[in-house]
mmCIF file of C-alpha atoms and ligand atoms in Angstrom:
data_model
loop_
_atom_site.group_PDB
_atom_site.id
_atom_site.type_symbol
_atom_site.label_atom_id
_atom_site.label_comp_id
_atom_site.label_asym_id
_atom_site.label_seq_id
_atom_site.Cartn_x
_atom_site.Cartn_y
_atom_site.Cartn_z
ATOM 1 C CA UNK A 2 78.738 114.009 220.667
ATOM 2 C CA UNK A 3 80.163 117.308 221.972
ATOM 3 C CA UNK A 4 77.687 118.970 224.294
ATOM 4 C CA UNK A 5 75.583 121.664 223.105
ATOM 5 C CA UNK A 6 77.138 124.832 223.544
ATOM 6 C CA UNK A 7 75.902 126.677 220.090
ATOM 7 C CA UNK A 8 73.366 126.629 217.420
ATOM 8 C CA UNK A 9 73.628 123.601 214.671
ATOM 9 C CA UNK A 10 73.385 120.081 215.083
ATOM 10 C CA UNK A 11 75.484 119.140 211.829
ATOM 11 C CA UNK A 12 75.674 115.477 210.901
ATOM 12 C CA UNK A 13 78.673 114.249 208.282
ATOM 13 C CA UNK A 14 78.282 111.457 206.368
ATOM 14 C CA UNK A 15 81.687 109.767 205.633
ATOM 15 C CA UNK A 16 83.129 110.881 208.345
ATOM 16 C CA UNK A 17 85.850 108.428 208.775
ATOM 17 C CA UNK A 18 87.088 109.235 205.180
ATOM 18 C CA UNK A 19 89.536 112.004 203.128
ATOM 19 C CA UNK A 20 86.545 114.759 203.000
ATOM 20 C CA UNK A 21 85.245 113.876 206.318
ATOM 21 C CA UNK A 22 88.481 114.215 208.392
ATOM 22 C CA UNK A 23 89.128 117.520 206.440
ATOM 23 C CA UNK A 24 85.613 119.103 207.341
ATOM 24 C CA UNK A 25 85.843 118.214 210.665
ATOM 25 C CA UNK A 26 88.712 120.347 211.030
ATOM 26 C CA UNK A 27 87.703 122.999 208.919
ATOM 27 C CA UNK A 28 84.269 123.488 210.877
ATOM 28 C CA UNK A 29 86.700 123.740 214.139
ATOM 29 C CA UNK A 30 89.068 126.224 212.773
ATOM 30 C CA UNK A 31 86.708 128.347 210.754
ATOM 31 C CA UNK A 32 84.887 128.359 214.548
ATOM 32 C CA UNK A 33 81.786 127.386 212.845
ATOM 33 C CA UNK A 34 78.399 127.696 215.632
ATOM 34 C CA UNK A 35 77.618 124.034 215.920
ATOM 35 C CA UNK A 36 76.184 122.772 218.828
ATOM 36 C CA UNK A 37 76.485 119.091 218.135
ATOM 37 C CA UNK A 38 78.478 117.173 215.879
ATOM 38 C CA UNK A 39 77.190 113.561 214.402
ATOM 39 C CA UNK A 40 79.850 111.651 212.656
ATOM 40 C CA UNK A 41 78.272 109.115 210.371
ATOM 41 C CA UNK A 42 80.175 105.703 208.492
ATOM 42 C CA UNK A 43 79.200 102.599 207.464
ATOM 43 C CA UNK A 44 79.296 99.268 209.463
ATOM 44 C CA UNK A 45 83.355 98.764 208.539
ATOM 45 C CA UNK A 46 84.640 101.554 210.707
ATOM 46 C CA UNK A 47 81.593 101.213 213.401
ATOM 47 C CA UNK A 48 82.901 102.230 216.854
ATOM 48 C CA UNK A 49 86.136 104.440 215.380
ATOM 49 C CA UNK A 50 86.054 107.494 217.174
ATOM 50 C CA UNK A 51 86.743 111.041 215.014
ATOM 51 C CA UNK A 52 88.212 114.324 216.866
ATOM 52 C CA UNK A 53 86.184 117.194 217.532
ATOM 53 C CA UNK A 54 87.395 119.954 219.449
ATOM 54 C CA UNK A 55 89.521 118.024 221.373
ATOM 55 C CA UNK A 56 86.243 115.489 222.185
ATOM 56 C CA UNK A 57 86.633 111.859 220.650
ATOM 57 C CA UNK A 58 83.156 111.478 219.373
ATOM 58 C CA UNK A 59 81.960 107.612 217.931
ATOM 59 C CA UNK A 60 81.438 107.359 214.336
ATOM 60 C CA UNK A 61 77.608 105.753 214.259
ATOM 61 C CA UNK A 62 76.633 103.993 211.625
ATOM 62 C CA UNK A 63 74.572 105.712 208.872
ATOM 63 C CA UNK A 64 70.813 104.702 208.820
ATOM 64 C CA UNK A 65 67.312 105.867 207.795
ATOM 65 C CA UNK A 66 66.781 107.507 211.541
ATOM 66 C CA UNK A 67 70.331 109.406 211.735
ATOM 67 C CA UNK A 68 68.925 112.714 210.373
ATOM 68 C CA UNK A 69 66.234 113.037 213.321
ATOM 69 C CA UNK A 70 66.801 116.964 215.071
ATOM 70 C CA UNK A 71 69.959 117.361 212.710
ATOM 71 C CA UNK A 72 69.780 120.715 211.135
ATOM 72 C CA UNK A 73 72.890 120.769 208.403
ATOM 73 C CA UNK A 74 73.999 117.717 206.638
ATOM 74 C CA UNK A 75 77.069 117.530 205.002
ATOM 75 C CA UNK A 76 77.547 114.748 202.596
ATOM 76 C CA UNK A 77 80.905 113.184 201.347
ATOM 77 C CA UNK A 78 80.555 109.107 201.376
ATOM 78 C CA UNK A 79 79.851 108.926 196.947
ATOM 79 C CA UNK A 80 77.155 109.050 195.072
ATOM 80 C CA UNK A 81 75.456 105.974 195.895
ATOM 81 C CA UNK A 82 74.941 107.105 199.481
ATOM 82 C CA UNK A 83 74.037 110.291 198.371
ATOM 83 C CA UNK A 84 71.265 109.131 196.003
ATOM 84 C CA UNK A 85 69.899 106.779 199.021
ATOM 85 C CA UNK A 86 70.050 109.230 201.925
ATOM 86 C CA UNK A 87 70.158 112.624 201.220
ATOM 87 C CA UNK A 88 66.424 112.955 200.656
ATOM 88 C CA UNK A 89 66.023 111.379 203.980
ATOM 89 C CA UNK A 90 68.113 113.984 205.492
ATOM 90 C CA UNK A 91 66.170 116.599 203.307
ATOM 91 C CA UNK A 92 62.503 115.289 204.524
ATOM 92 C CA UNK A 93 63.826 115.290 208.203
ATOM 93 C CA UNK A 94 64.448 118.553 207.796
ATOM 94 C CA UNK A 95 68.142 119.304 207.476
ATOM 95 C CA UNK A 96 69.578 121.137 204.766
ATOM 96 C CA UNK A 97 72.186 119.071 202.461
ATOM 97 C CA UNK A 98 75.800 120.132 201.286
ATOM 98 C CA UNK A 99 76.366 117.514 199.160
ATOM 99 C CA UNK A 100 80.273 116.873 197.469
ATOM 100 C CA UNK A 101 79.058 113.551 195.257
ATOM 101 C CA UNK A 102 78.577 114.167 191.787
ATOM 102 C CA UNK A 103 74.863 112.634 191.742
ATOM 103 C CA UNK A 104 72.196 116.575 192.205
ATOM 104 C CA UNK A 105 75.195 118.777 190.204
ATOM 105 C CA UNK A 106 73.800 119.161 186.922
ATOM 106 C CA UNK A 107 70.114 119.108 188.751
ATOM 107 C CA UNK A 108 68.839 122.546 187.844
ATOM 108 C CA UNK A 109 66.879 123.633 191.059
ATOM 109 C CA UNK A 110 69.767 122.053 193.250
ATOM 110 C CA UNK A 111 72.348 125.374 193.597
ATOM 111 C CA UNK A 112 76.036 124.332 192.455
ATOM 112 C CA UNK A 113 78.089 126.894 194.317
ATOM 113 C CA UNK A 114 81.644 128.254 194.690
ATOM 114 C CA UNK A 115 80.677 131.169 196.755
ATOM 115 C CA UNK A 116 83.951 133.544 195.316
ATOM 116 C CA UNK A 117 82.566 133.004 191.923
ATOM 117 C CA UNK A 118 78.177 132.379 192.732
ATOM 118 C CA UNK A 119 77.394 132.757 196.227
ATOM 119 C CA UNK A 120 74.535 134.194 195.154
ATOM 120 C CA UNK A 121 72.919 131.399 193.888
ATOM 121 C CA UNK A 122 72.368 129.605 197.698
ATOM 122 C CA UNK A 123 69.561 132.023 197.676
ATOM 123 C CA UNK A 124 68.089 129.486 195.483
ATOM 124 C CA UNK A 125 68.184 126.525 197.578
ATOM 125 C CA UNK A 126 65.321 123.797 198.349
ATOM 126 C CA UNK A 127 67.419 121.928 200.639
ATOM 127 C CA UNK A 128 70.126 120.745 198.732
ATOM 128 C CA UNK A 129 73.135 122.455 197.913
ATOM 129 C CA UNK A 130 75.921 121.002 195.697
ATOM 130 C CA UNK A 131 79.716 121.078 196.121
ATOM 131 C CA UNK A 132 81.636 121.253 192.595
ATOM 132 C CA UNK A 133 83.797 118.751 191.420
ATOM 133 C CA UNK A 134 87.577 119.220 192.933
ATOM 134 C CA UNK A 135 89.407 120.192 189.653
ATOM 135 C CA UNK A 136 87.548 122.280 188.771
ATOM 136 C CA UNK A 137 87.021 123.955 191.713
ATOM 137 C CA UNK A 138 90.066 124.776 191.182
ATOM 138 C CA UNK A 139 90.571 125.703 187.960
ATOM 139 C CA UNK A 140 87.516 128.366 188.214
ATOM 140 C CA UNK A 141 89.454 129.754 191.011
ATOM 141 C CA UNK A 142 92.016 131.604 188.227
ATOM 142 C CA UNK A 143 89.723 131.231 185.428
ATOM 143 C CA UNK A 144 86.257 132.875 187.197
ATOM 144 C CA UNK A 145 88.298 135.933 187.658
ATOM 145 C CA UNK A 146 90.035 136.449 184.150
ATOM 146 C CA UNK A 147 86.278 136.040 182.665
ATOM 147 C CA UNK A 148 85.081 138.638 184.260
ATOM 148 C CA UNK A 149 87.939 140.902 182.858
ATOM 149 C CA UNK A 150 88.329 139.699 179.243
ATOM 150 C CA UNK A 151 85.416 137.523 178.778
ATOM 151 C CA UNK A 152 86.305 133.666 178.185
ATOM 152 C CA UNK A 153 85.626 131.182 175.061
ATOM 153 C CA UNK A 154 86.701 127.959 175.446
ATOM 154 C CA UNK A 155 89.663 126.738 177.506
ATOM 155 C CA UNK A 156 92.014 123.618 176.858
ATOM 156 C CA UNK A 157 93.392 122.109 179.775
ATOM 157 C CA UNK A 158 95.220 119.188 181.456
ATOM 158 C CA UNK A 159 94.678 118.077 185.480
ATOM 159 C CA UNK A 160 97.300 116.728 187.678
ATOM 160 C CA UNK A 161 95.156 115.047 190.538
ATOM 161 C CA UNK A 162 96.921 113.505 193.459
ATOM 162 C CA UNK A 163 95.682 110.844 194.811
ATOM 163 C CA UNK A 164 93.688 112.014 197.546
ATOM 164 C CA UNK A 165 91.021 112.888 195.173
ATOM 165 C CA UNK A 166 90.013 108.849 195.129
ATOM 166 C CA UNK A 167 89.958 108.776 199.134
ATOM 167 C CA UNK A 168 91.585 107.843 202.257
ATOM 168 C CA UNK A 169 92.571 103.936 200.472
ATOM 169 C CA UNK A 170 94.284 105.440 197.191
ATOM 170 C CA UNK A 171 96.586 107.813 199.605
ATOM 171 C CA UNK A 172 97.558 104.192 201.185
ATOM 172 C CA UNK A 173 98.216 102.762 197.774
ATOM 173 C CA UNK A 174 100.461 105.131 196.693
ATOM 174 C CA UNK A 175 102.525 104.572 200.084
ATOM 175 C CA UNK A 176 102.140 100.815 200.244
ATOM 176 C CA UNK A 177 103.663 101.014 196.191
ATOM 177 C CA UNK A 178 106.034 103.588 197.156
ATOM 178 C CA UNK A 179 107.611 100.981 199.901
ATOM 179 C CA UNK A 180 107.011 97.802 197.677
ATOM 180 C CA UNK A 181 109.288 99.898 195.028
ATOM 181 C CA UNK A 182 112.114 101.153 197.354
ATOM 182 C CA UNK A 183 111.751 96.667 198.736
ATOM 183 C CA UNK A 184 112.151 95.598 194.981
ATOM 184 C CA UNK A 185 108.612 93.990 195.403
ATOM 185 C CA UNK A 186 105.713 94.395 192.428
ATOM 186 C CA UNK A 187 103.367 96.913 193.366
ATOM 187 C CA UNK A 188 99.666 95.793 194.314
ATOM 188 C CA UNK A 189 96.971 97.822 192.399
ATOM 189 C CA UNK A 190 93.622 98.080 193.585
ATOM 190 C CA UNK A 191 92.115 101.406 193.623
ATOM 191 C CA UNK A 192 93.261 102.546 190.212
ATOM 192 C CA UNK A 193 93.728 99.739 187.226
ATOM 193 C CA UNK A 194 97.634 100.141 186.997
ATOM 194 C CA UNK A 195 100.572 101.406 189.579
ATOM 195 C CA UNK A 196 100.232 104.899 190.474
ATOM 196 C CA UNK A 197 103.695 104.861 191.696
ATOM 197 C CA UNK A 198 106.269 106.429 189.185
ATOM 198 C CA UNK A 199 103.553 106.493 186.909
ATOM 199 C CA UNK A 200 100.676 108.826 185.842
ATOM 200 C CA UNK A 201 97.729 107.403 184.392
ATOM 201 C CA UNK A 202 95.447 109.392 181.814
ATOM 202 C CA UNK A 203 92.360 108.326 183.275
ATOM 203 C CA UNK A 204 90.348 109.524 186.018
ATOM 204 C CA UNK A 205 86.602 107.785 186.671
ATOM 205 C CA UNK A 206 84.737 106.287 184.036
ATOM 206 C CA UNK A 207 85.080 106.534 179.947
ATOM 207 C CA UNK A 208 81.864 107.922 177.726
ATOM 208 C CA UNK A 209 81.329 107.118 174.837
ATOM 209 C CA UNK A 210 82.769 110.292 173.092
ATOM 210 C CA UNK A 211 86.256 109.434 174.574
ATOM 211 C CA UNK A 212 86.635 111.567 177.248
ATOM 212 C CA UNK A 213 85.991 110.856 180.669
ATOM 213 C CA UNK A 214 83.156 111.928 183.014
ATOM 214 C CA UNK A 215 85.758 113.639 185.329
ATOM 215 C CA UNK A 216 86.678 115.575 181.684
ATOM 216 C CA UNK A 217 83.073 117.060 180.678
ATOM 217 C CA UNK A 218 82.715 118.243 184.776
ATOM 218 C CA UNK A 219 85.199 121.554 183.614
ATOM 219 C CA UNK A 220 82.531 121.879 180.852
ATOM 220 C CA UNK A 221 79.795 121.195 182.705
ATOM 221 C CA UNK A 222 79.753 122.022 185.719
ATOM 222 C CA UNK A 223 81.945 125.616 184.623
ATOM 223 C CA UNK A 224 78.403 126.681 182.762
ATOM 224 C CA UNK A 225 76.479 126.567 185.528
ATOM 225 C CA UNK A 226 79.311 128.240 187.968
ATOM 226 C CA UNK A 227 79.810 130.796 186.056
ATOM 227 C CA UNK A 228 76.566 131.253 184.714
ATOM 228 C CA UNK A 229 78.069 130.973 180.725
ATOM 229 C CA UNK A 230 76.083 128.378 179.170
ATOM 230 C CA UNK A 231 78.388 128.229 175.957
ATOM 231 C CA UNK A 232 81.375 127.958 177.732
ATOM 232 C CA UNK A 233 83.590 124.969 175.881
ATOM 233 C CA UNK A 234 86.409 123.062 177.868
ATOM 234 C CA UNK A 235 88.427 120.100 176.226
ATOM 235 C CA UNK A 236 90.158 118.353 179.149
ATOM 236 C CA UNK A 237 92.584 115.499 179.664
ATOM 237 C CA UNK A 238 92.865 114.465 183.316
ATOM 238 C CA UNK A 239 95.854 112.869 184.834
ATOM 239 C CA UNK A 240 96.241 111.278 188.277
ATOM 240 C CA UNK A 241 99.519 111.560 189.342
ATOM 241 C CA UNK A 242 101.874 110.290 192.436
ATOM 242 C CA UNK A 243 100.768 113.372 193.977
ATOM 243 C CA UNK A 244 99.486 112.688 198.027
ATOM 244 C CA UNK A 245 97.210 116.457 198.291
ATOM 245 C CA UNK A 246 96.447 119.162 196.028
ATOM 246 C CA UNK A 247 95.312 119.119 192.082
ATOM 247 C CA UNK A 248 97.271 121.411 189.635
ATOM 248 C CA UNK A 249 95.675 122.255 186.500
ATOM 249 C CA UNK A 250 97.423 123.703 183.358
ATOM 250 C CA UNK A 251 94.841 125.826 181.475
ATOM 251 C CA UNK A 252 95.038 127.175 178.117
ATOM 252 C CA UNK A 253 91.848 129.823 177.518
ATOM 253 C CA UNK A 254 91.054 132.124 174.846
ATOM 254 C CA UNK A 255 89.071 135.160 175.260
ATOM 255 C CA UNK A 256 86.432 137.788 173.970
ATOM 256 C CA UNK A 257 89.075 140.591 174.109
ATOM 257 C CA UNK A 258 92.579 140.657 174.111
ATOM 258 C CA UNK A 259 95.003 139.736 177.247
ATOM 259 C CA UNK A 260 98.160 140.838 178.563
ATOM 260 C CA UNK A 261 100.083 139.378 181.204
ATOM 261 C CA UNK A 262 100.305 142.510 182.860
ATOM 262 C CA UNK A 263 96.858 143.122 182.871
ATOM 263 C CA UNK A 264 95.617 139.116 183.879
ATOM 264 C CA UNK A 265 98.633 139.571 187.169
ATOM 265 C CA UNK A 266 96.492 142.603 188.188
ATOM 266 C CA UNK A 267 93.298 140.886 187.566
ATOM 267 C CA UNK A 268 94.388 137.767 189.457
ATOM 268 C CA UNK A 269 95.957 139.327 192.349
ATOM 269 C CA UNK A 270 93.448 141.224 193.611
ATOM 270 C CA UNK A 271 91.021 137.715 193.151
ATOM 271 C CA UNK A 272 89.302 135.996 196.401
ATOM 272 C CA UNK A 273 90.848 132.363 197.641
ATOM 273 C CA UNK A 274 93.877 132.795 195.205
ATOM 274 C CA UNK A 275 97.363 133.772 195.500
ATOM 275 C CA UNK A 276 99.290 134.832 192.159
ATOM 276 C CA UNK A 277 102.685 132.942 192.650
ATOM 277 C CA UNK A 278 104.804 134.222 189.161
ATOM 278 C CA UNK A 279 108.104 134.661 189.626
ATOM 279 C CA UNK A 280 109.333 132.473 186.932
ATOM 280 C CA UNK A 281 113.030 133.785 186.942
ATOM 281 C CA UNK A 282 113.014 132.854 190.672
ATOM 282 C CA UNK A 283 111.955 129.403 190.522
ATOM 283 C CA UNK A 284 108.800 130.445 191.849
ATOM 284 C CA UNK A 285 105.268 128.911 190.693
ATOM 285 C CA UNK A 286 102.475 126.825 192.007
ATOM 286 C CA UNK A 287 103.448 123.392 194.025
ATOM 287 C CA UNK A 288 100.969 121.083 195.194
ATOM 288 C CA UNK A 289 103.676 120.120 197.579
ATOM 289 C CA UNK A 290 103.188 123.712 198.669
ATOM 290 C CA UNK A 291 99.081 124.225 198.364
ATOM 291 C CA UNK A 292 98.937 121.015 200.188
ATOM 292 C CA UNK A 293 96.909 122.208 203.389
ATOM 293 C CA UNK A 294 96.226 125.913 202.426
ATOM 294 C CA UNK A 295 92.749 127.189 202.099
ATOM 295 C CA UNK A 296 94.148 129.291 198.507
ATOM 296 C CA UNK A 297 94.454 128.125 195.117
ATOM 297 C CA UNK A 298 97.724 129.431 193.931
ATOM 298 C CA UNK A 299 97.935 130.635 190.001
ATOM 299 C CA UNK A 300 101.359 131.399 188.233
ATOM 300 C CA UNK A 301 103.116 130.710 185.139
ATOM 301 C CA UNK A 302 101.016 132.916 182.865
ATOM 302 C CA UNK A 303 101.719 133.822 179.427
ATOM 303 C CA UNK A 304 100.786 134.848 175.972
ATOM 304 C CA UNK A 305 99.201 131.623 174.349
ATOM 305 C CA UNK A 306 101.201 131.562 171.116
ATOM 306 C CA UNK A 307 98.395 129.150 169.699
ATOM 307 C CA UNK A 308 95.129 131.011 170.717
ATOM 308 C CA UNK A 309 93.676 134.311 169.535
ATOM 309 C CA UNK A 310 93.485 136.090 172.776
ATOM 310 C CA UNK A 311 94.775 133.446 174.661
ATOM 311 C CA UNK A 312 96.347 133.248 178.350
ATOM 312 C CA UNK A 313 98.162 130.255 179.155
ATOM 313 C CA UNK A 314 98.927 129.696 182.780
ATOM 314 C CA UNK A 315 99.194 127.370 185.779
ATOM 315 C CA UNK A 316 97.282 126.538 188.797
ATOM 316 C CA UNK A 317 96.994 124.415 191.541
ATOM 317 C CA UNK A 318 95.063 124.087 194.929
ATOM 318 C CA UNK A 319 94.010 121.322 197.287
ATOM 319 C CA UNK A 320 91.387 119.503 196.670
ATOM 320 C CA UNK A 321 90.213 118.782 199.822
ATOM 321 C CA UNK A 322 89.888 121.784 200.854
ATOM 322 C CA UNK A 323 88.944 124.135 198.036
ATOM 323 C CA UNK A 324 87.639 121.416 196.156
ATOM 324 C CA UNK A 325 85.500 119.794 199.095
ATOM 325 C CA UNK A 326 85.355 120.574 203.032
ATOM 326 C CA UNK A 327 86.856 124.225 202.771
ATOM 327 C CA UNK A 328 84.059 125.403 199.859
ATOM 328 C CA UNK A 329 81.452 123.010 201.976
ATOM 329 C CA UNK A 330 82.108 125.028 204.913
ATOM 330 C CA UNK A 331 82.140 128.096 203.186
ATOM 331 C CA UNK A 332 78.360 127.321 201.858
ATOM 332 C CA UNK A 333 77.225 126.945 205.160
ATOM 333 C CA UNK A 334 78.630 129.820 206.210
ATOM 334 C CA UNK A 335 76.439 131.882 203.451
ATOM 335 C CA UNK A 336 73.524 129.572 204.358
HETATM 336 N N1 NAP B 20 88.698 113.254 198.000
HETATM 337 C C1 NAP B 20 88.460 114.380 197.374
HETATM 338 O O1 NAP B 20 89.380 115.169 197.074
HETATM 339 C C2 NAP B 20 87.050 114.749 197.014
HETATM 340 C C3 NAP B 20 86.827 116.020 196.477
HETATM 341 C C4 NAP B 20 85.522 116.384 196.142
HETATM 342 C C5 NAP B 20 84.502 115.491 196.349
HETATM 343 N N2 NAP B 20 84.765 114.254 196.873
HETATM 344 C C6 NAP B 20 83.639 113.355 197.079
HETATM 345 O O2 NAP B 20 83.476 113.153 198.466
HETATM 346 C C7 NAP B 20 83.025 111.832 198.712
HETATM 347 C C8 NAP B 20 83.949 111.164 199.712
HETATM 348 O O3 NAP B 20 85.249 111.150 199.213
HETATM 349 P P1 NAP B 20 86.494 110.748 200.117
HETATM 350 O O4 NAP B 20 87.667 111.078 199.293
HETATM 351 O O5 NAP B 20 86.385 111.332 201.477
HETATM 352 O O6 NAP B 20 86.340 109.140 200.217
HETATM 353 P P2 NAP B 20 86.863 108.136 201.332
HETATM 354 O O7 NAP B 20 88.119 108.601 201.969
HETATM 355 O O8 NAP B 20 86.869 106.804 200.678
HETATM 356 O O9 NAP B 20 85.728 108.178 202.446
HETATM 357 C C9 NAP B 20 84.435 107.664 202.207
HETATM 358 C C10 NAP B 20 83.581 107.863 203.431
HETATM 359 O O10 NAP B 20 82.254 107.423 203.126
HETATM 360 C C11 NAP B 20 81.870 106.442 204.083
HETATM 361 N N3 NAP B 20 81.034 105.423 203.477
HETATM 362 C C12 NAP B 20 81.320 104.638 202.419
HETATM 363 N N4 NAP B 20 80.311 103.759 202.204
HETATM 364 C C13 NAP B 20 79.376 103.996 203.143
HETATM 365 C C14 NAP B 20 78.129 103.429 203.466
HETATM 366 N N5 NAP B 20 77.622 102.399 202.766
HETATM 367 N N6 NAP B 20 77.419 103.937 204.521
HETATM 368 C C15 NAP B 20 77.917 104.953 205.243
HETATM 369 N N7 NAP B 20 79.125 105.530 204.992
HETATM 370 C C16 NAP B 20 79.832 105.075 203.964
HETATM 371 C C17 NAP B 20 83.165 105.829 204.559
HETATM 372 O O11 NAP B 20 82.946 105.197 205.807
HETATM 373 P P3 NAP B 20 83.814 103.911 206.246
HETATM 374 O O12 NAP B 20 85.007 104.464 206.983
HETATM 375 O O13 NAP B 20 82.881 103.191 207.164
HETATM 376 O O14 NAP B 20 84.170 103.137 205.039
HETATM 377 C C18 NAP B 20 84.041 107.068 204.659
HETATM 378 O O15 NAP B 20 83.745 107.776 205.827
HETATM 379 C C19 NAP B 20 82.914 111.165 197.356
HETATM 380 O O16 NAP B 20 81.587 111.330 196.894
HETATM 381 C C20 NAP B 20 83.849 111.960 196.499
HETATM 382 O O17 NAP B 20 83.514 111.937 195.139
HETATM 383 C C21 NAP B 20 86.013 113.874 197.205
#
């Protein structure tokens, strides 16, 4: 543990994965006041030690007793350890961020992106939800063009790299990446078919209306974001042999008409985002190039030819930090 210098004793819960590494360093370079850091894993990686500050600090392992004096959890080790602990954490006293999917869609747990509803911590009991990744990121450029010209219904398609399944899918990808350039068959084990070369139109489990859960989260979880309780989103989501950083084309029609001209002003004067739209340049959103940056980039906008007041454009942001550790950190921070 690093010694106690400033206010919060913060435990993190998965903090030997993808979301755990990445808070760890966002809490260090947003110079967050914590006074003592708790990594938490379960048995597998017992005794691996995670940086802090330039301390090496043991991972313990997660049990009923690690939330004792700890006065902000942060949560990011799925939503079965969620479920199971983060009451615990709650009745010892610590207030929850929580990035699983399990309290979202709970309506006295806050669901917060605080560009787009910081407000809404106000509300909190204890528990404070992170929003799914994608769409995170998607709000990012949408949030902003609502407010302007009041949105409908969007149609969109993700492009998630692979990060967004955790620190073993970013291995996969490599280990199938060398088996291909070796002439060897690929092993799958995180996702049901090669994710090498590939991209596979399914990301987590299927309902029974044909979409996936990851699908409905846009709709979802975009109502209670944005406070718009009829918004409509028809997603397909794609994983892709992406390492970092979701992209997101977006389709969205609106109350009142939209120019380009008008959405680029809109958009470039919007918190966390950069407008990158310099077609005739070569110039758009990358996730090679959001990879690591605390902004979602949006480009690539135009007219939709299909929609009445429709904007068509492009965006794209990483996931682990917009869509997890960055916004986490950013929650405490209104907290
Ligand atoms: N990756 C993303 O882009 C992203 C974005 C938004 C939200 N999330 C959410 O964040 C969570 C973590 O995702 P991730 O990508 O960081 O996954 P990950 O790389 O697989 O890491 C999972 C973490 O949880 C820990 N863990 C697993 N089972 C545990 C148990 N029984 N007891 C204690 N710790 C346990 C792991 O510890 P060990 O090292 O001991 O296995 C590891 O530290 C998930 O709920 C995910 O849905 C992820």
């Amino acid at each position: 543990m690093v010694s106690a210098t400033k206010p919060y004793h913060i435990a993190i819960v998965g903090a030997t994965g993808a979301v755990g590494f990445e808070l760890l360093r966002v809490l260090e370079r947003r110079g967050f006041p914590v006074k003592e850091v708790l990594p938490l894993c379960s048995a597998r990686s017992a005794g691996t030690t995670v940086s802090f500050q330039g301390n090496e600090i043991p991972a313990r392992v997660l049990s009923e007793d690690s939330f004792q004096g700890i006065d902000l959890a942060f949560f990011s080790a799925g939503g079965g350890i969620s479920r199971q602990y983060v009451p615990l954490a709650r009745a010892a006293g610590a207030v929850v961020i929580d990035n699983s999917s399990v309290f979202r869609m709970e309506p006295e747990v806050p669901l917060v992106i605080p560009e787009i509803n910081g407000n809404d911590v106000r509300e909190h009991r204890g528990l404070i939800a992170n929003p799914n990744c994608t769409t995170a990121v998607a709000l990012m450029a949408l949030y902003p063009l609502h407010r302007a010209f009041g949105v409908r219904r969007v149609f969109a398609s993700s492009y998630q790299a692979v990060s967004g399944s955790g620190a073993r899918a970013i291995k996969e990808l490599r280990s199938q990446v060398e088996a291909h350039a070796q002439e060897r068959p690929p092993q799958a084990e995180i996702y049901p078919h090669p994710i090498a070369f590939n991209v596979l139109p399914h990301v987590d489990g299927f309902l029974p209306s044909g979409y996936t859960k990851e699908e409905m989260k846009m709709q979802n979880e975009g109502r209670r974001i944005m406070h718009l309780p009829q918004f409509r989103a028809s997603v397909t989501c794609v994983r892709v042999p992406v390492y970092r950083a979701h992209s997101v084309a977006v389709s969205a029609e609106f109350e009142r008409p939209v120019s380009v001209e008008e959405a680029h002003e809109v958009l470039a004067k919007a918190p966390g985002l950069e407008l990158v739209d310099e077609p005739q340049n070569n110039r758009y959103p990358m996730p090679l190039f959001t990879a690591g940056k605390d902004n979602c980039e949006v480009g690539r906008l135009r007219r939709d030819c299909a929609l009445e007041n429709g904007l068509s454009f492009w965006v794209s942001g990483d996931q682990l930090l917009k869509g997890a550790a960055l916004n986490a950190v950013q929650i405490a921070e209104l907290l």
